Short mmCIF file of C-alpha atoms and ligand atoms in Angstrom, two decimals:
data_model
loop_
_atom_site.label_atom_id
_atom_site.label_comp_id
_atom_site.label_asym_id
_atom_site.label_seq_id
_atom_site.Cartn_x
_atom_site.Cartn_y
_atom_site.Cartn_z
CA MET A 1 -47.52 -53.56 2.42
CA ALA A 2 -44.59 -52.08 4.39
CA LEU A 3 -44.76 -48.32 4.87
CA GLU A 4 -41.98 -46.60 2.96
CA LEU A 5 -40.65 -43.54 4.73
CA THR A 6 -39.33 -40.68 2.64
CA PRO A 7 -36.29 -38.83 4.05
CA CYS A 8 -38.69 -36.07 5.09
CA ASP A 9 -40.88 -38.52 7.02
CA MET A 10 -37.85 -40.00 8.72
CA GLU A 11 -36.79 -36.54 9.86
CA SER A 12 -40.22 -35.76 11.28
CA ASP A 13 -40.20 -39.20 12.92
CA LEU A 14 -37.55 -37.84 15.27
CA TYR A 15 -39.94 -35.20 16.58
CA VAL A 16 -43.24 -37.07 16.75
CA PRO A 17 -43.78 -39.03 19.95
CA ARG A 18 -44.92 -42.61 19.56
CA PRO A 19 -47.93 -43.54 21.70
CA ALA A 20 -47.11 -45.74 24.68
CA GLN A 21 -49.07 -47.15 27.56
CA VAL A 22 -48.12 -47.35 31.23
CA VAL A 23 -48.07 -51.01 32.26
CA LEU A 24 -46.66 -50.73 35.79
CA VAL A 25 -45.88 -48.05 38.35
CA GLU A 26 -43.61 -49.06 41.21
CA PRO A 27 -42.45 -46.40 43.70
CA GLN A 28 -38.81 -46.96 44.70
CA THR A 29 -38.37 -44.20 47.29
CA SER A 30 -40.36 -41.12 48.29
CA MET A 31 -38.70 -39.24 45.39
CA GLU A 32 -38.19 -41.85 42.67
CA THR A 33 -40.70 -44.04 40.91
CA LEU A 34 -40.28 -46.74 38.30
CA VAL A 35 -42.64 -46.52 35.33
CA ARG A 36 -42.87 -49.47 32.94
CA LEU A 37 -44.09 -48.59 29.44
CA ARG A 38 -44.91 -50.39 26.22
CA LEU A 39 -45.26 -48.86 22.77
CA GLU A 40 -48.86 -49.15 21.61
CA SER A 41 -47.60 -50.54 18.28
CA GLY A 42 -46.28 -53.54 20.24
CA GLU A 43 -42.78 -53.01 18.79
CA ASP A 44 -39.72 -53.39 20.98
CA LEU A 45 -38.03 -50.04 21.61
CA GLY A 46 -34.79 -51.70 20.49
CA HIS A 47 -32.50 -49.56 22.59
CA VAL A 48 -28.90 -49.95 23.64
CA PRO A 49 -28.10 -49.76 27.39
CA GLY A 50 -27.30 -46.15 28.29
CA GLN A 51 -29.59 -44.55 25.69
CA PHE A 52 -32.43 -42.23 26.69
CA VAL A 53 -35.93 -41.33 25.53
CA GLN A 54 -37.89 -38.11 25.51
CA LEU A 55 -41.09 -38.76 27.46
CA TYR A 56 -44.06 -36.62 26.44
CA LEU A 57 -47.01 -36.02 28.72
CA PRO A 58 -49.91 -34.39 26.86
CA ALA A 59 -50.65 -30.83 28.03
CA ILE A 60 -47.66 -30.87 30.38
CA GLY A 61 -44.43 -31.22 28.43
CA GLU A 62 -41.51 -33.40 27.57
CA ALA A 63 -38.32 -34.44 29.39
CA PRO A 64 -35.40 -36.82 28.79
CA PHE A 65 -35.02 -39.97 30.88
CA GLY A 66 -32.44 -42.73 30.72
CA LEU A 67 -33.65 -46.23 29.87
CA ALA A 68 -33.58 -48.26 33.08
CA SER A 69 -33.99 -51.73 31.59
CA SER A 70 -32.32 -53.85 28.94
CA ALA A 71 -33.91 -54.26 25.53
CA GLY A 72 -35.81 -57.25 24.20
CA LYS A 73 -38.15 -58.04 27.09
CA PRO A 74 -40.68 -60.74 26.08
CA ASP A 75 -43.57 -58.25 26.51
CA ALA A 76 -41.63 -55.43 24.73
CA SER A 77 -41.83 -53.26 27.85
CA PHE A 78 -39.12 -50.87 29.01
CA ASP A 79 -38.52 -49.08 32.31
CA LEU A 80 -37.86 -45.49 33.28
CA CYS A 81 -37.16 -44.39 36.85
CA VAL A 82 -37.99 -40.78 37.53
CA ARG A 83 -37.05 -38.42 40.36
CA ARG A 84 -39.78 -35.91 41.17
CA LEU A 85 -38.50 -32.37 40.56
CA GLY A 86 -40.88 -30.16 38.57
CA ASP A 87 -43.84 -30.20 36.17
CA VAL A 88 -43.04 -33.19 33.97
CA THR A 89 -41.53 -35.39 36.64
CA GLY A 90 -44.33 -34.43 39.05
CA ALA A 91 -46.88 -35.56 36.46
CA VAL A 92 -44.95 -38.80 35.86
CA HIS A 93 -45.36 -39.56 39.56
CA LYS A 94 -49.13 -39.34 39.14
CA LEU A 95 -49.31 -41.78 36.21
CA GLN A 96 -51.39 -44.93 36.65
CA PRO A 97 -51.30 -48.22 34.72
CA GLY A 98 -53.36 -47.95 31.53
CA GLU A 99 -52.64 -44.24 30.99
CA HIS A 100 -51.15 -43.02 27.72
CA VAL A 101 -47.93 -41.07 27.13
CA GLY A 102 -45.68 -40.32 24.15
CA VAL A 103 -42.12 -41.51 23.62
CA ARG A 104 -39.46 -40.17 21.25
CA GLY A 105 -36.29 -42.16 20.80
CA PRO A 106 -34.29 -44.10 21.81
CA PHE A 107 -31.65 -41.38 21.42
CA GLY A 108 -27.94 -41.01 22.10
CA ASN A 109 -25.11 -43.47 21.71
CA GLY A 110 -25.42 -45.66 24.81
CA PHE A 111 -22.70 -48.05 25.98
CA ASN A 112 -21.14 -50.25 23.30
CA MET A 113 -21.75 -53.61 24.97
CA ASP A 114 -19.68 -55.52 22.40
CA GLU A 115 -16.62 -53.44 23.24
CA LEU A 116 -17.04 -54.34 26.92
CA LYS A 117 -16.84 -58.06 26.23
CA GLY A 118 -13.68 -59.71 27.54
CA PHE A 119 -13.03 -56.93 30.07
CA ASP A 120 -13.48 -56.85 33.83
CA LEU A 121 -16.13 -54.20 34.47
CA LEU A 122 -16.17 -51.77 37.36
CA ILE A 123 -19.59 -50.12 37.53
CA VAL A 124 -19.78 -47.06 39.77
CA ALA A 125 -23.23 -45.61 40.47
CA GLY A 126 -24.01 -42.64 42.69
CA GLY A 127 -27.66 -41.97 43.63
CA ILE A 128 -29.94 -42.03 40.59
CA GLY A 129 -26.89 -42.76 38.44
CA LEU A 130 -27.98 -46.37 39.04
CA VAL A 131 -30.99 -45.73 36.77
CA PRO A 132 -29.19 -45.74 33.38
CA LEU A 133 -26.68 -48.26 34.70
CA ARG A 134 -29.55 -50.65 35.49
CA SER A 135 -30.03 -51.08 31.74
CA VAL A 136 -26.35 -52.06 31.50
CA ILE A 137 -26.40 -54.37 34.52
CA GLN A 138 -29.58 -56.12 33.34
CA HIS A 139 -27.89 -56.70 29.97
CA LEU A 140 -24.78 -58.07 31.71
CA ALA A 141 -26.91 -60.36 33.90
CA GLU A 142 -28.74 -61.66 30.81
CA HIS A 143 -25.45 -62.31 28.96
CA ARG A 144 -23.31 -63.12 32.00
CA ASP A 145 -21.02 -65.61 30.21
CA ASP A 146 -19.90 -62.97 27.68
CA PHE A 147 -18.30 -60.81 30.36
CA GLU A 148 -15.52 -61.29 32.89
CA LYS A 149 -15.45 -60.09 36.51
CA ILE A 150 -18.19 -57.56 37.23
CA THR A 151 -18.04 -55.29 40.26
CA VAL A 152 -20.91 -52.91 41.04
CA LEU A 153 -20.32 -50.06 43.50
CA TYR A 154 -23.47 -48.18 44.49
CA GLY A 155 -23.51 -45.25 46.89
CA PHE A 156 -26.55 -43.45 48.24
CA LYS A 157 -27.17 -41.05 51.10
CA ALA A 158 -29.37 -43.12 53.44
CA PRO A 159 -31.06 -46.57 53.45
CA VAL A 160 -34.42 -45.10 52.38
CA GLU A 161 -32.80 -43.78 49.20
CA ARG A 162 -31.71 -47.20 47.92
CA LEU A 163 -33.17 -47.95 44.48
CA PHE A 164 -33.95 -51.40 43.02
CA ALA A 165 -33.41 -53.34 46.27
CA ALA A 166 -34.60 -56.67 44.80
CA ASP A 167 -32.38 -56.24 41.71
CA LEU A 168 -29.32 -55.55 43.84
CA GLU A 169 -29.89 -58.83 45.69
CA ALA A 170 -30.35 -60.74 42.46
CA TRP A 171 -27.26 -59.19 40.82
CA ALA A 172 -25.17 -60.12 43.88
CA GLN A 173 -25.65 -63.81 42.92
CA THR A 174 -23.37 -63.43 39.89
CA MET A 175 -21.57 -60.12 40.43
CA ASP A 176 -19.60 -58.48 43.24
CA VAL A 177 -22.08 -55.84 44.48
CA ARG A 178 -20.85 -53.40 47.14
CA LEU A 179 -23.11 -50.77 48.69
CA THR A 180 -22.33 -47.78 50.83
CA ILE A 181 -24.25 -44.96 52.49
CA ASP A 182 -22.77 -41.54 53.15
CA ARG A 183 -23.24 -41.36 56.93
CA PRO A 184 -23.99 -43.89 59.72
CA HIS A 185 -27.66 -44.76 60.09
CA PRO A 186 -29.40 -46.96 62.71
CA ASP A 187 -31.03 -49.06 59.94
CA TRP A 188 -27.73 -49.81 58.18
CA ASP A 189 -25.03 -52.30 59.12
CA GLY A 190 -23.14 -52.17 55.81
CA HIS A 191 -20.29 -49.98 54.60
CA VAL A 192 -20.43 -46.28 55.51
CA GLY A 193 -18.64 -43.52 53.62
CA VAL A 194 -18.78 -41.81 50.24
CA ILE A 195 -18.40 -44.09 47.23
CA THR A 196 -14.66 -43.50 46.87
CA THR A 197 -14.13 -45.20 50.26
CA LEU A 198 -15.01 -48.50 48.53
CA PHE A 199 -12.01 -48.21 46.19
CA PRO A 200 -9.05 -49.10 48.47
CA ALA A 201 -10.39 -52.65 49.03
CA LEU A 202 -10.89 -53.30 45.29
CA GLU A 203 -8.56 -55.62 43.43
CA VAL A 204 -8.32 -54.22 39.91
CA VAL A 205 -6.20 -55.45 37.01
CA PRO A 206 -6.05 -52.15 35.12
CA GLN A 207 -5.03 -53.57 31.71
CA ARG A 208 -8.22 -55.57 31.51
CA THR A 209 -10.68 -53.30 33.32
CA LYS A 210 -13.18 -50.76 32.05
CA ALA A 211 -15.07 -48.48 34.45
CA LEU A 212 -18.62 -47.23 33.81
CA VAL A 213 -19.40 -44.24 35.99
CA VAL A 214 -22.74 -42.43 36.42
CA GLY A 215 -23.66 -40.15 39.28
CA PRO A 216 -24.10 -36.57 40.41
CA PRO A 217 -21.59 -34.05 39.01
CA ILE A 218 -19.74 -33.74 42.33
CA MET A 219 -18.97 -37.47 42.28
CA TYR A 220 -17.11 -37.53 38.98
CA GLN A 221 -13.88 -35.77 39.83
CA PHE A 222 -13.32 -37.95 42.92
CA VAL A 223 -14.27 -41.24 41.25
CA LEU A 224 -12.21 -40.46 38.15
CA THR A 225 -9.20 -39.80 40.37
CA GLU A 226 -9.70 -43.16 42.12
CA CYS A 227 -10.01 -44.96 38.76
CA ARG A 228 -6.73 -43.43 37.63
CA LEU A 229 -5.08 -44.35 40.94
CA LYS A 230 -6.12 -47.94 40.22
CA GLY A 231 -4.20 -47.64 36.95
CA LEU A 232 -7.11 -47.33 34.48
CA VAL A 233 -6.30 -45.39 31.32
CA ASP A 234 -8.67 -42.56 30.39
CA ASP A 235 -9.98 -44.45 27.32
CA ASN A 236 -11.24 -47.17 29.65
CA ILE A 237 -13.19 -44.85 31.92
CA LEU A 238 -16.68 -44.34 30.49
CA MET A 239 -19.25 -41.94 31.88
CA SER A 240 -22.73 -40.71 31.06
CA LEU A 241 -23.29 -36.96 31.17
CA GLU A 242 -26.53 -35.05 31.74
CA ARG A 243 -27.41 -31.66 30.29
CA ARG A 244 -30.64 -29.71 29.89
CA MET A 245 -32.13 -30.90 26.60
CA ARG A 246 -34.87 -29.82 24.23
CA CYS A 247 -34.84 -31.68 20.91
CA GLY A 248 -32.73 -34.69 21.91
CA VAL A 249 -31.59 -35.11 18.29
CA GLY A 250 -28.75 -32.64 17.75
CA LYS A 251 -30.75 -29.72 16.33
CA CYS A 252 -31.39 -27.12 19.04
CA GLY A 253 -27.96 -26.83 20.67
CA HIS A 254 -29.28 -26.82 24.24
CA CYS A 255 -27.13 -29.71 25.37
CA GLN A 256 -23.91 -28.53 23.76
CA ILE A 257 -20.63 -28.66 25.70
CA ASN A 258 -17.61 -27.20 23.96
CA GLY A 259 -18.92 -28.20 20.54
CA LYS A 260 -20.16 -31.68 21.51
CA TYR A 261 -23.85 -32.47 21.68
CA VAL A 262 -24.63 -34.60 24.71
CA CYS A 263 -27.81 -35.87 23.02
CA THR A 264 -26.14 -37.24 19.90
CA ASP A 265 -22.38 -37.48 20.61
CA GLY A 266 -23.24 -38.85 24.06
CA PRO A 267 -24.59 -39.16 26.66
CA VAL A 268 -21.82 -41.76 27.05
CA PHE A 269 -18.29 -40.42 26.69
CA SER A 270 -14.87 -41.76 27.60
CA PHE A 271 -12.87 -39.64 30.00
CA SER A 272 -10.35 -39.12 27.17
CA GLU A 273 -13.06 -37.42 25.11
CA VAL A 274 -14.19 -34.96 27.77
CA LYS A 275 -11.20 -34.30 30.02
CA HIS A 276 -10.17 -31.22 28.03
CA MET A 277 -13.70 -29.80 28.05
CA TRP A 278 -13.62 -27.70 31.20
CA GLU A 279 -17.39 -27.54 31.67
CA ALA A 280 -18.12 -31.19 30.93
CA ILE A 281 -17.84 -32.56 34.44
C1 FAD B 301 -29.91 -37.70 29.03
C2 FAD B 301 -30.69 -37.45 30.30
C3 FAD B 301 -31.14 -38.52 31.03
C4 FAD B 301 -31.88 -38.30 32.20
N1 FAD B 301 -32.31 -39.39 32.88
C5 FAD B 301 -33.06 -39.21 33.98
C6 FAD B 301 -33.57 -40.34 34.68
O1 FAD B 301 -33.33 -41.49 34.30
N2 FAD B 301 -34.32 -40.10 35.77
C7 FAD B 301 -34.60 -38.83 36.20
O2 FAD B 301 -35.31 -38.70 37.21
N3 FAD B 301 -34.12 -37.76 35.58
C8 FAD B 301 -33.37 -37.91 34.47
N4 FAD B 301 -32.91 -36.82 33.79
C9 FAD B 301 -33.24 -35.48 34.30
C10 FAD B 301 -34.65 -35.12 33.89
O3 FAD B 301 -34.70 -34.97 32.48
C11 FAD B 301 -35.11 -33.83 34.58
O4 FAD B 301 -35.24 -34.08 35.95
C12 FAD B 301 -36.42 -33.36 34.02
O5 FAD B 301 -36.22 -32.80 32.73
C13 FAD B 301 -37.07 -32.30 34.91
O6 FAD B 301 -38.28 -31.91 34.31
P1 FAD B 301 -39.42 -31.21 35.16
O7 FAD B 301 -40.37 -30.59 34.18
O8 FAD B 301 -40.01 -32.17 36.13
O9 FAD B 301 -38.65 -30.15 36.00
P2 FAD B 301 -38.32 -28.63 35.62
O10 FAD B 301 -39.51 -27.81 36.01
O11 FAD B 301 -37.78 -28.54 34.24
O12 FAD B 301 -37.15 -28.38 36.63
C14 FAD B 301 -37.32 -28.55 38.05
C15 FAD B 301 -35.99 -28.32 38.73
O13 FAD B 301 -35.06 -29.34 38.32
C16 FAD B 301 -33.90 -28.77 37.71
N5 FAD B 301 -33.52 -29.62 36.58
C17 FAD B 301 -34.28 -29.91 35.50
N6 FAD B 301 -33.61 -30.71 34.65
C18 FAD B 301 -32.41 -30.93 35.21
C19 FAD B 301 -31.25 -31.67 34.82
N7 FAD B 301 -31.16 -32.36 33.67
N8 FAD B 301 -30.20 -31.66 35.67
C20 FAD B 301 -30.24 -30.99 36.82
N9 FAD B 301 -31.29 -30.27 37.24
C21 FAD B 301 -32.35 -30.23 36.45
C22 FAD B 301 -34.34 -27.39 37.26
O14 FAD B 301 -33.25 -26.49 37.20
C23 FAD B 301 -35.32 -27.00 38.34
O15 FAD B 301 -34.66 -26.53 39.49
C24 FAD B 301 -32.15 -36.99 32.64
C25 FAD B 301 -31.68 -35.91 31.90
C26 FAD B 301 -30.96 -36.13 30.75
C27 FAD B 301 -30.48 -34.96 29.97
S1 FES B 302 -30.98 -31.39 22.98
FE1 FES B 302 -31.12 -30.27 21.14
S2 FES B 302 -29.10 -30.44 20.37
FE2 FES B 302 -29.06 -31.76 22.08
#
């Protein structure tokens, strides 16, 4: 018999982590590692690209991480990619396949993939901004015929900081993938310069283009300017914001920016929505 949740149960559901098991750990760089998880119930997480989960490590704590894979994998697994910073992320880097964690979510709005159909897409990723965008790009690759021209710009500081090298090669088969590193490096013969230096060579038809931008805060103002110079209207520039979070479900107020909750109103916003919020970007 199906379990019937009362409203009270559904509310507590938001706060109780679901048990999940680590199925794969794959270091990407010295600072970032990919962790593949599966809910112990066997259910698919059922997320939308751009959503996030709260990952709970018993006796250590909880932290939000963007989903790094598209939904609906045959084995119901999903990926996170975590940069080592403090207690929780440090413990994530020590996880081994078979270990158990807790997952709350998926939370947040994510990117509305249906609204992107029929548009040319300009995806701009700086550093670990590629992590949440990987869920989008995987979805696009899996439904390639539903979307028009796709351009992926990815900037990182040095060759050793490149994430998802094999994915980037695979995506380049059906999308225009352009990489750049900040400064010249002996192991790099590709483009050199910050990510905005990739813009002048782009051919963009602004009326039919949407940009999806995720990166470090410093990147936004420069990339947003370049998008506008290419003629994109602010409604068609989408970005994912990051704020310190606690509950992840719109209750504690930690993630609030000028009255908007990044955890529930976002993390994906159009530039139109946030341009008047001085502390948003
Ligand atoms: C919606 C969302 C999605 C995220 N997705 C990812 C992801 O995909 N991969 C990933 O590696 N990280 C992601 N983060 C950031 C991640 O949640 C933090 O790195 C993590 O909470 C740090 O926890 P900790 O216990 O290891 O470090 P703490 O001990 O809490 O902090 C260590 C240091 O990191 C700084 N720090 C902590 N959190 C943040 C933050 N959000 N922004 C800037 N500095 C911070 C602290 O000020 C401190 O200096 C995301 C954050 C949000 C809000
Ligand atoms: S994290 Fe609690 S309201 Fe957003």
